[in-house]
Short mmCIF file of C-alpha atoms and ligand atoms in Angstrom, two decimals:
data_model
loop_
_atom_site.label_atom_id
_atom_site.label_comp_id
_atom_site.label_asym_id
_atom_site.label_seq_id
_atom_site.Cartn_x
_atom_site.Cartn_y
_atom_site.Cartn_z
CA MET A 25 100.94 159.88 66.18
CA MET A 26 103.91 159.58 68.59
CA GLY A 27 107.02 158.72 66.54
CA LEU A 28 107.33 159.56 62.82
CA GLY A 29 109.69 156.85 61.57
CA TYR A 30 109.28 153.97 59.18
CA ILE A 31 106.01 153.03 60.84
CA GLY A 32 104.65 156.25 62.33
CA LEU A 33 104.97 158.52 59.27
CA PRO A 34 103.20 156.27 56.65
CA THR A 35 100.49 155.50 59.25
CA ALA A 36 99.96 159.19 60.04
CA ALA A 37 99.89 160.04 56.30
CA LEU A 38 97.43 157.33 55.52
CA ILE A 39 95.06 158.38 58.34
CA ALA A 40 95.36 162.02 57.21
CA SER A 41 94.53 160.92 53.62
CA LYS A 42 91.09 159.84 55.00
CA LYS A 43 90.57 163.47 55.96
CA LEU A 44 91.17 163.01 59.66
CA ASN A 45 93.32 165.64 61.39
CA VAL A 46 96.63 164.19 62.42
CA THR A 47 99.37 165.73 64.54
CA GLY A 48 102.59 163.78 64.10
CA VAL A 49 104.90 164.10 67.11
CA ASP A 50 108.60 163.42 67.05
CA ILE A 51 111.46 164.30 69.40
CA SER A 52 113.63 165.10 66.36
CA HIS A 53 113.39 168.69 65.17
CA ARG A 54 114.88 167.64 61.87
CA VAL A 55 112.10 165.12 61.28
CA VAL A 56 109.37 167.57 62.33
CA ASN A 57 110.78 170.38 60.14
CA THR A 58 111.16 168.07 57.12
CA ILE A 59 107.58 166.84 57.33
CA ASN A 60 106.18 170.29 57.81
CA GLU A 61 107.83 171.24 54.55
CA GLY A 62 105.81 168.37 52.92
CA LYS A 63 109.02 166.24 52.55
CA ILE A 64 110.10 162.96 54.05
CA HIS A 65 113.26 161.78 55.79
CA ILE A 66 113.00 158.01 55.06
CA VAL A 67 113.08 155.91 51.86
CA GLU A 68 109.69 154.39 51.11
CA PRO A 69 108.01 154.25 47.70
CA ASP A 70 104.99 156.53 47.22
CA LEU A 71 105.35 158.00 50.68
CA ASP A 72 106.69 161.43 49.56
CA GLY A 73 103.76 162.20 47.31
CA LEU A 74 101.27 161.16 50.01
CA VAL A 75 102.98 163.21 52.77
CA HIS A 76 103.30 166.20 50.46
CA HIS A 77 99.59 165.96 49.63
CA VAL A 78 98.25 165.63 53.19
CA VAL A 79 100.56 168.36 54.57
CA LYS A 80 99.56 170.72 51.83
CA GLN A 81 95.90 170.03 52.49
CA GLY A 82 96.39 170.68 56.21
CA TYR A 83 95.41 167.20 57.47
CA LEU A 84 98.91 166.34 58.71
CA GLN A 85 101.16 168.59 60.74
CA ALA A 86 104.22 167.71 62.68
CA SER A 87 105.28 168.94 66.13
CA THR A 88 107.74 168.19 68.86
CA LYS A 89 104.97 168.51 71.45
CA PRO A 90 101.83 166.38 71.67
CA ILE A 91 98.39 168.07 71.77
CA ALA A 92 95.08 166.95 73.24
CA ALA A 93 93.62 164.32 70.86
CA ASP A 94 90.78 161.75 70.53
CA VAL A 95 93.24 159.01 69.56
CA TYR A 96 96.92 158.59 70.35
CA LEU A 97 99.09 156.10 68.44
CA ILE A 98 102.56 155.20 69.70
CA ALA A 99 105.13 153.96 67.18
CA VAL A 100 108.49 154.72 68.83
CA PRO A 101 111.53 152.42 68.77
CA THR A 102 111.74 149.34 70.99
CA PRO A 103 115.34 148.08 70.69
CA PHE A 104 117.06 145.80 73.19
CA LYS A 105 119.86 146.68 75.54
CA GLU A 106 122.59 144.57 77.24
CA ASN A 107 121.74 140.94 77.77
CA HIS A 108 119.07 141.26 75.11
CA MET A 109 116.63 142.93 77.57
CA PRO A 110 113.94 145.09 75.89
CA ASP A 111 114.52 148.79 76.19
CA LEU A 112 111.08 150.34 76.82
CA SER A 113 112.47 153.77 77.63
CA PHE A 114 111.14 155.29 74.36
CA VAL A 115 107.65 153.92 74.95
CA GLU A 116 107.66 155.16 78.52
CA SER A 117 108.76 158.67 77.68
CA ALA A 118 106.21 158.89 74.86
CA VAL A 119 103.44 157.87 77.25
CA LYS A 120 104.62 160.31 79.87
CA SER A 121 104.67 163.13 77.36
CA ILE A 122 100.94 162.63 76.52
CA ILE A 123 99.59 162.12 80.09
CA THR A 124 98.76 165.79 80.81
CA THR A 125 96.96 166.11 77.46
CA LEU A 126 94.69 163.07 77.97
CA GLN A 127 90.96 163.63 78.32
CA LYS A 128 88.06 161.39 79.22
CA GLY A 129 87.09 159.12 76.24
CA ALA A 130 90.57 159.17 74.67
CA LEU A 131 91.91 156.05 72.97
CA VAL A 132 95.62 155.21 73.39
CA ILE A 133 97.07 152.56 71.07
CA LEU A 134 100.55 151.10 71.22
CA GLU A 135 101.87 149.93 67.83
CA SER A 136 105.58 149.42 68.77
CA THR A 137 106.76 145.81 68.95
CA SER A 138 106.74 145.19 72.65
CA PRO A 139 107.20 142.45 75.33
CA VAL A 140 104.02 140.88 76.72
CA GLY A 141 102.51 143.09 79.42
CA THR A 142 103.65 146.45 78.05
CA THR A 143 100.12 147.70 77.30
CA HIS A 144 99.23 147.06 80.94
CA LYS A 145 102.40 148.88 82.02
CA ILE A 146 101.20 151.88 79.96
CA GLN A 147 97.87 151.71 81.81
CA GLU A 148 99.77 151.79 85.20
CA ILE A 149 101.91 154.68 84.16
CA ILE A 150 98.87 156.67 83.01
CA PHE A 151 96.65 155.97 86.11
CA LYS A 152 99.48 156.58 88.58
CA GLU A 153 99.59 160.21 87.43
CA ARG A 154 95.98 160.47 86.39
CA PRO A 155 93.77 158.35 88.69
CA ASP A 156 90.85 160.55 87.47
CA LEU A 157 90.99 158.69 84.13
CA LYS A 158 90.40 155.14 85.61
CA GLY A 159 87.61 153.58 83.67
CA GLU A 160 87.37 156.71 81.51
CA ILE A 161 89.89 156.02 78.72
CA TYR A 162 90.57 153.14 76.31
CA ILE A 163 93.98 151.53 75.87
CA ALA A 164 94.89 148.89 73.24
CA TYR A 165 97.75 147.19 71.45
CA CYS A 166 97.90 146.78 67.70
CA PRO A 167 101.17 145.52 66.20
CA GLU A 168 102.45 146.44 62.78
CA ARG A 169 103.30 143.78 60.17
CA VAL A 170 104.22 145.88 57.08
CA LEU A 171 107.08 145.07 54.74
CA PRO A 172 109.38 148.00 54.15
CA GLY A 173 109.24 148.96 50.53
CA ASN A 174 105.51 148.08 50.30
CA VAL A 175 104.29 149.95 53.41
CA ILE A 176 101.51 152.09 51.95
CA TYR A 177 99.79 149.09 50.36
CA GLU A 178 100.27 146.78 53.32
CA LEU A 179 99.05 149.40 55.90
CA GLU A 180 95.68 149.33 54.20
CA GLN A 181 95.44 145.79 53.05
CA ASN A 182 97.02 143.61 55.77
CA ASP A 183 94.87 141.97 58.43
CA ARG A 184 95.51 143.41 61.96
CA VAL A 185 95.33 141.89 65.39
CA ILE A 186 93.88 144.26 68.01
CA GLY A 187 93.93 143.67 71.71
CA GLY A 188 92.53 146.01 74.32
CA ILE A 189 93.15 146.01 78.08
CA ASP A 190 89.37 145.33 78.26
CA GLU A 191 86.65 144.61 75.70
CA ALA A 192 85.58 148.23 75.46
CA SER A 193 89.10 149.20 74.50
CA THR A 194 89.28 146.51 71.85
CA GLU A 195 85.95 147.57 70.37
CA LYS A 196 87.05 151.25 70.33
CA ALA A 197 90.33 150.46 68.66
CA VAL A 198 88.64 148.27 66.04
CA TRP A 199 86.24 151.13 65.29
CA PHE A 200 89.24 153.47 64.80
CA TYR A 201 91.22 151.17 62.48
CA LYS A 202 88.12 150.66 60.29
CA HIS A 203 88.70 154.26 59.13
CA PHE A 204 91.74 153.29 57.18
CA VAL A 205 92.37 149.53 57.15
CA LYS A 206 90.67 147.33 54.50
CA GLY A 207 92.15 144.08 55.84
CA GLU A 208 90.31 142.08 58.45
CA LEU A 209 90.54 143.29 62.06
CA HIS A 210 90.96 140.41 64.53
CA LYS A 211 89.91 141.03 68.17
CA THR A 212 91.79 139.66 71.16
CA ASN A 213 93.21 140.87 74.43
CA SER A 214 96.39 143.01 74.69
CA GLN A 215 98.75 140.21 75.92
CA THR A 216 97.71 137.91 73.08
CA ALA A 217 98.20 140.71 70.54
CA GLU A 218 101.67 141.51 71.99
CA MET A 219 102.69 137.84 71.88
CA CYS A 220 101.26 137.44 68.41
CA LYS A 221 103.71 140.02 66.90
CA LEU A 222 106.67 138.37 68.72
CA VAL A 223 105.63 134.86 67.62
CA GLU A 224 105.26 135.82 64.02
CA ASN A 225 108.86 136.96 63.80
CA SER A 226 110.19 134.16 66.05
CA SER A 227 108.49 131.63 63.79
CA ARG A 228 110.39 132.99 60.78
CA ASP A 229 113.61 133.01 62.79
CA VAL A 230 113.22 129.37 63.85
CA GLN A 231 112.51 128.22 60.31
CA ILE A 232 115.51 130.09 58.95
CA ALA A 233 117.73 128.67 61.76
CA PHE A 234 116.65 125.16 60.67
CA ALA A 235 117.87 125.90 57.12
CA ASN A 236 121.05 127.49 58.40
CA GLU A 237 121.85 124.57 60.65
CA LEU A 238 121.23 122.20 57.74
CA SER A 239 123.70 124.21 55.64
CA MET A 240 126.47 123.73 58.19
CA ILE A 241 125.70 119.98 58.56
CA CYS A 242 125.70 119.47 54.80
CA ASP A 243 129.01 121.35 54.45
CA LYS A 244 130.60 118.80 56.81
CA ALA A 245 128.82 115.88 55.11
CA ASN A 246 129.86 117.15 51.65
CA ILE A 247 126.24 117.41 50.48
CA ASP A 248 124.95 120.28 48.38
CA VAL A 249 122.38 121.85 50.74
CA TRP A 250 120.52 123.64 47.91
CA LYS A 251 119.90 120.46 46.00
CA LEU A 252 119.02 118.65 49.21
CA ILE A 253 116.40 121.27 50.16
CA ARG A 254 114.96 121.19 46.69
CA LEU A 255 114.50 117.42 46.95
CA ALA A 256 113.15 117.49 50.46
CA ASN A 257 110.60 120.13 49.49
CA LYS A 258 109.14 117.74 46.88
CA HIS A 259 107.48 116.12 49.91
CA PRO A 260 103.91 117.53 49.96
CA ARG A 261 104.11 118.67 53.58
CA VAL A 262 107.68 119.87 53.81
CA ASN A 263 108.76 123.43 53.14
CA ILE A 264 112.32 124.14 54.21
CA LEU A 265 113.47 127.75 53.69
CA GLN A 266 116.73 128.81 52.10
CA PRO A 267 119.91 129.16 54.21
CA GLY A 268 121.91 132.43 54.18
CA THR A 269 124.63 134.43 55.75
CA GLY A 270 122.55 134.89 58.93
CA VAL A 271 119.46 136.92 59.94
CA GLY A 272 119.44 140.77 59.90
CA GLY A 273 117.16 143.68 59.87
CA HIS A 274 115.56 145.24 62.89
CA CYS A 275 112.66 142.80 63.41
CA ILE A 276 113.35 139.15 63.04
CA ALA A 277 116.83 139.44 64.60
CA VAL A 278 115.43 141.48 67.59
CA ASP A 279 111.90 140.39 68.46
CA PRO A 280 112.54 136.80 69.52
CA TRP A 281 114.77 138.17 72.37
CA PHE A 282 111.61 139.79 73.83
CA ILE A 283 110.24 136.29 74.44
CA VAL A 284 113.53 134.80 75.53
CA SER A 285 114.26 137.56 78.08
CA GLU A 286 110.82 137.08 79.63
CA PHE A 287 110.52 133.33 79.48
CA PRO A 288 114.15 132.13 79.63
CA GLU A 289 113.31 128.61 80.98
CA GLU A 290 110.68 127.79 78.39
CA SER A 291 111.92 129.40 75.20
CA LYS A 292 114.63 126.88 74.24
CA ILE A 293 113.93 126.61 70.50
CA ILE A 294 113.47 130.36 70.12
CA ARG A 295 116.80 131.08 71.91
CA SER A 296 118.71 128.35 69.93
CA ALA A 297 117.32 129.75 66.76
CA ARG A 298 118.68 133.18 67.52
CA GLU A 299 122.05 131.67 68.46
CA ILE A 300 122.23 129.48 65.37
CA ASN A 301 121.41 132.39 63.06
CA ASN A 302 124.06 134.55 64.69
CA TYR A 303 126.56 131.69 64.68
CA LYS A 304 125.96 131.12 60.98
CA THR A 305 127.47 134.58 60.28
CA GLU A 306 130.61 133.77 62.23
CA TRP A 307 130.84 130.41 60.47
CA VAL A 308 130.73 132.24 57.11
CA ILE A 309 133.57 134.48 58.21
CA GLU A 310 135.64 131.45 59.23
CA LYS A 311 135.00 129.77 55.86
CA VAL A 312 136.09 132.83 53.90
CA LYS A 313 139.24 133.19 56.02
CA ASN A 314 140.19 129.60 55.45
CA ALA A 315 139.78 129.95 51.71
CA ALA A 316 141.87 133.13 51.81
CA LEU A 317 144.66 131.45 53.82
CA GLN A 318 144.64 128.47 51.34
CA PHE A 319 144.94 130.94 48.53
CA LYS A 320 148.01 132.48 50.18
CA ILE A 321 149.64 129.13 50.59
CA ASP A 322 149.01 128.24 46.96
CA ASN A 323 149.89 131.61 45.43
CA GLY A 324 152.33 133.22 47.79
CA ARG A 325 150.21 136.42 48.08
CA GLY A 326 147.08 137.58 49.76
CA ALA A 327 143.74 137.11 47.97
CA VAL A 328 141.47 139.99 46.84
CA ILE A 329 138.04 138.98 48.23
CA SER A 330 134.85 140.41 46.74
CA CYS A 331 131.95 140.51 49.18
CA MET A 332 128.85 140.35 47.04
CA GLY A 333 125.85 142.02 48.69
CA LEU A 334 125.82 144.08 51.89
CA ALA A 335 122.11 144.48 52.54
CA PHE A 336 120.27 142.33 55.11
CA LYS A 337 118.10 140.63 52.47
CA PRO A 338 117.92 140.35 48.66
CA ASN A 339 117.03 143.29 46.39
CA ILE A 340 116.94 146.08 48.98
CA ASP A 341 119.44 148.74 50.11
CA ASP A 342 118.77 148.43 53.83
CA LEU A 343 122.00 147.69 55.84
CA ARG A 344 120.45 147.63 59.31
CA GLU A 345 121.81 144.71 61.42
CA SER A 346 123.02 143.19 58.14
CA PRO A 347 124.94 139.93 58.59
CA ALA A 348 126.52 140.38 55.09
CA LEU A 349 127.88 143.80 56.05
CA HIS A 350 129.23 142.31 59.26
CA VAL A 351 131.08 139.62 57.30
CA ALA A 352 132.69 142.15 54.93
CA GLU A 353 133.59 144.54 57.80
CA GLN A 354 135.08 141.78 59.96
CA LEU A 355 137.24 140.46 57.11
CA GLN A 356 138.48 143.92 56.44
CA LYS A 357 139.19 144.50 60.16
CA ASP A 358 141.12 141.25 60.27
CA GLY A 359 143.46 142.56 57.58
CA PHE A 360 142.03 140.87 54.44
CA ASN A 361 141.86 142.74 51.15
CA VAL A 362 138.13 143.16 50.71
CA LEU A 363 136.05 144.75 47.93
CA PHE A 364 132.48 145.82 48.94
CA ILE A 365 129.82 145.26 46.31
CA GLU A 366 126.19 146.38 46.74
CA PRO A 367 124.29 146.98 43.48
CA ASN A 368 121.37 148.52 45.31
CA LEU A 369 123.48 151.38 46.65
CA ASN A 370 125.13 154.10 44.57
CA LYS A 371 127.55 154.98 47.39
CA TYR A 372 128.22 154.19 50.98
CA PRO A 373 130.06 156.80 53.07
CA LYS A 374 132.19 154.27 55.00
CA TYR A 375 133.67 152.31 52.12
CA ASN A 376 134.33 152.58 48.39
CA LEU A 377 131.84 150.42 46.57
CA THR A 378 133.19 148.34 43.70
CA SER A 379 130.98 148.01 40.59
CA LEU A 380 129.94 144.60 39.30
CA ASN A 381 131.99 145.11 36.17
CA ASP A 382 135.18 145.64 38.10
CA VAL A 383 134.75 142.57 40.26
CA ARG A 384 135.78 140.04 37.62
CA GLU A 385 139.08 141.74 36.83
CA LYS A 386 140.13 142.47 40.37
CA THR A 387 139.13 139.42 42.32
CA ASP A 388 140.63 136.11 43.49
CA ILE A 389 137.71 134.93 45.68
CA ILE A 390 134.13 135.86 45.16
CA VAL A 391 131.88 135.51 48.22
CA PHE A 392 128.13 135.61 47.63
CA LEU A 393 126.49 136.94 50.79
CA VAL A 394 123.06 138.14 49.55
CA ALA A 395 120.98 136.66 46.74
CA HIS A 396 120.53 139.87 44.77
CA LYS A 397 119.08 139.29 41.32
CA GLU A 398 122.13 140.98 39.62
CA PHE A 399 124.33 138.14 40.90
CA MET A 400 122.40 135.28 39.39
CA ALA A 401 123.59 135.36 35.81
CA MET A 402 126.96 137.01 36.43
CA GLU A 403 129.68 135.42 34.40
CA ILE A 404 132.75 134.47 36.39
CA ASP A 405 136.15 133.16 35.15
CA GLY A 406 136.91 129.54 36.00
CA ASN A 407 140.09 130.50 37.92
CA ILE A 408 138.20 132.61 40.50
CA LYS A 409 137.14 130.75 43.61
CA ILE A 410 133.41 131.10 44.42
CA LEU A 411 131.95 130.79 47.89
CA ASP A 412 128.15 130.95 47.69
CA PHE A 413 126.49 131.32 51.10
CA CYS A 414 123.02 132.40 49.86
CA GLY A 415 122.39 129.89 47.00
CA VAL A 416 122.28 132.73 44.42
CA ARG A 417 124.24 130.57 41.93
CA ASN A 418 121.82 127.71 42.46
CA GLN A 419 118.51 129.50 42.16
CA SER A 420 117.92 128.98 38.44
CA GLN A 421 117.40 125.32 39.13
CA ASN A 422 114.64 125.99 41.77
N1 NAD B 529 110.08 149.43 60.39
C1 NAD B 529 109.48 148.33 60.29
O1 NAD B 529 109.46 147.65 59.24
C2 NAD B 529 108.65 147.74 61.50
C3 NAD B 529 107.75 146.70 61.21
C4 NAD B 529 106.94 146.25 62.28
C5 NAD B 529 107.14 146.78 63.49
N2 NAD B 529 108.00 147.78 63.75
C6 NAD B 529 108.09 148.33 65.10
O2 NAD B 529 107.54 149.67 65.08
C7 NAD B 529 108.19 150.50 66.07
C8 NAD B 529 108.77 151.75 65.38
O3 NAD B 529 109.70 151.34 64.44
P1 NAD B 529 110.24 152.31 63.28
O4 NAD B 529 110.93 151.43 62.26
O5 NAD B 529 109.09 153.18 62.84
O6 NAD B 529 111.23 153.20 64.14
P2 NAD B 529 112.04 154.49 63.60
O7 NAD B 529 113.31 154.53 64.35
O8 NAD B 529 112.08 154.55 62.10
O9 NAD B 529 111.08 155.72 64.12
C9 NAD B 529 110.84 155.99 65.40
C10 NAD B 529 110.69 157.47 65.61
O10 NAD B 529 110.25 157.73 66.91
C11 NAD B 529 110.84 158.94 67.33
N3 NAD B 529 110.77 158.93 68.85
C12 NAD B 529 111.55 158.43 69.75
N4 NAD B 529 111.12 158.65 71.03
C13 NAD B 529 110.04 159.46 70.90
C14 NAD B 529 109.15 160.07 71.77
N5 NAD B 529 109.23 159.86 73.11
N6 NAD B 529 108.12 160.79 71.32
C15 NAD B 529 108.02 160.96 69.99
N7 NAD B 529 108.81 160.41 69.09
C16 NAD B 529 109.81 159.65 69.50
C17 NAD B 529 112.26 158.88 66.81
O11 NAD B 529 112.79 160.19 66.78
C18 NAD B 529 111.99 158.27 65.43
O12 NAD B 529 111.79 159.26 64.42
C19 NAD B 529 109.29 149.65 66.70
O13 NAD B 529 108.78 149.01 67.84
C20 NAD B 529 109.46 148.55 65.66
O14 NAD B 529 109.97 147.34 66.20
C21 NAD B 529 108.73 148.27 62.74
#
């Protein structure tokens, strides 16, 4: 298993729990040492017990160097660089590091979210250095769809899409996943499997953008968007999602760019959705600033603004690419007096977190950015201005 992060480590541990020998490879010595001690370096329920068990039993060991194996899985990062172009350098270096260890009959599977054609690029990289392996190894793509926080369950239970560079590769990869996946395994080719992952997340992004665009239109039209959506969704074939502060995390906010960068002419809705969801966050910042300036005019002093929720979605502590965090940080950077509230975190090194109890006494403007459950029933004095960008104060009527 190349890469022992949020995807690679649980996958390696699950495979090892089926009594298959797994070597987990990571470039980080810290990660490798932690795992070899039977401990974990990421937050994921039930993962620590599983890793401890399989390391102790000897089925999982970590190393900074790959060894010769029957099956190679690659789950390294695939971020984007300037101009939203995919950065495949981690995948390329992981592939290069296994080339000398490859033997006839080996199966190489890419799991990292990747632009269409990446699996074929892997094939080119391998055969350039090892022409002796042409027609002798299997290469496939199998994207990951797990939800952080529920990874162990979903790794086993979710359906998977598996696409080889040829039919033999698809069949070999399906045979391998049957060892540990209970969900259905759907066969296709590598390009379709690559596109499938990108399309799943782009589809979510487009639907969220529709809701976010509606929220800005309704603000101008003086219509309550939450009530509007509730009413529209009474139609038997309409299902509008909830608007929010923007779109964050490391998947939905990233993957659509892999389509846009490769198909710039054709991907008009997908690009617009990305832009709308990013713009929504800036729009929220402007709205808060306007409310703060009005407060200053009315009261002759600057407002204390409570930013409620910093995570990228409700009821988690994950701040990666979080639009809510961006709003709070930007307001503070621009000189506003901001309190940071995140009930899912005990502390955050960069800022002092304010507890929910303290918010009521200290605040002039409360800005709801993430629909955490703690915020729903919170009592708020009538003289405090409320800006609700995630509908958390409307949810009880849903
Ligand atoms: N985390 C998720 O929820 C999720 C869901 C679906 C898909 N994905 C995709 O899975 C892939 C991996 O994501 P992640 O969240 O596990 O990333 P991560 O950053 O948590 O872990 C990646 C690991 O790979 C290691 N690494 C980097 N280069 C390496 C190399 N050359 N050899 C060996 N190890 C190397 C890093 O040190 C790191 O520990 C990405 O493409 C991501 O888009 C992630």
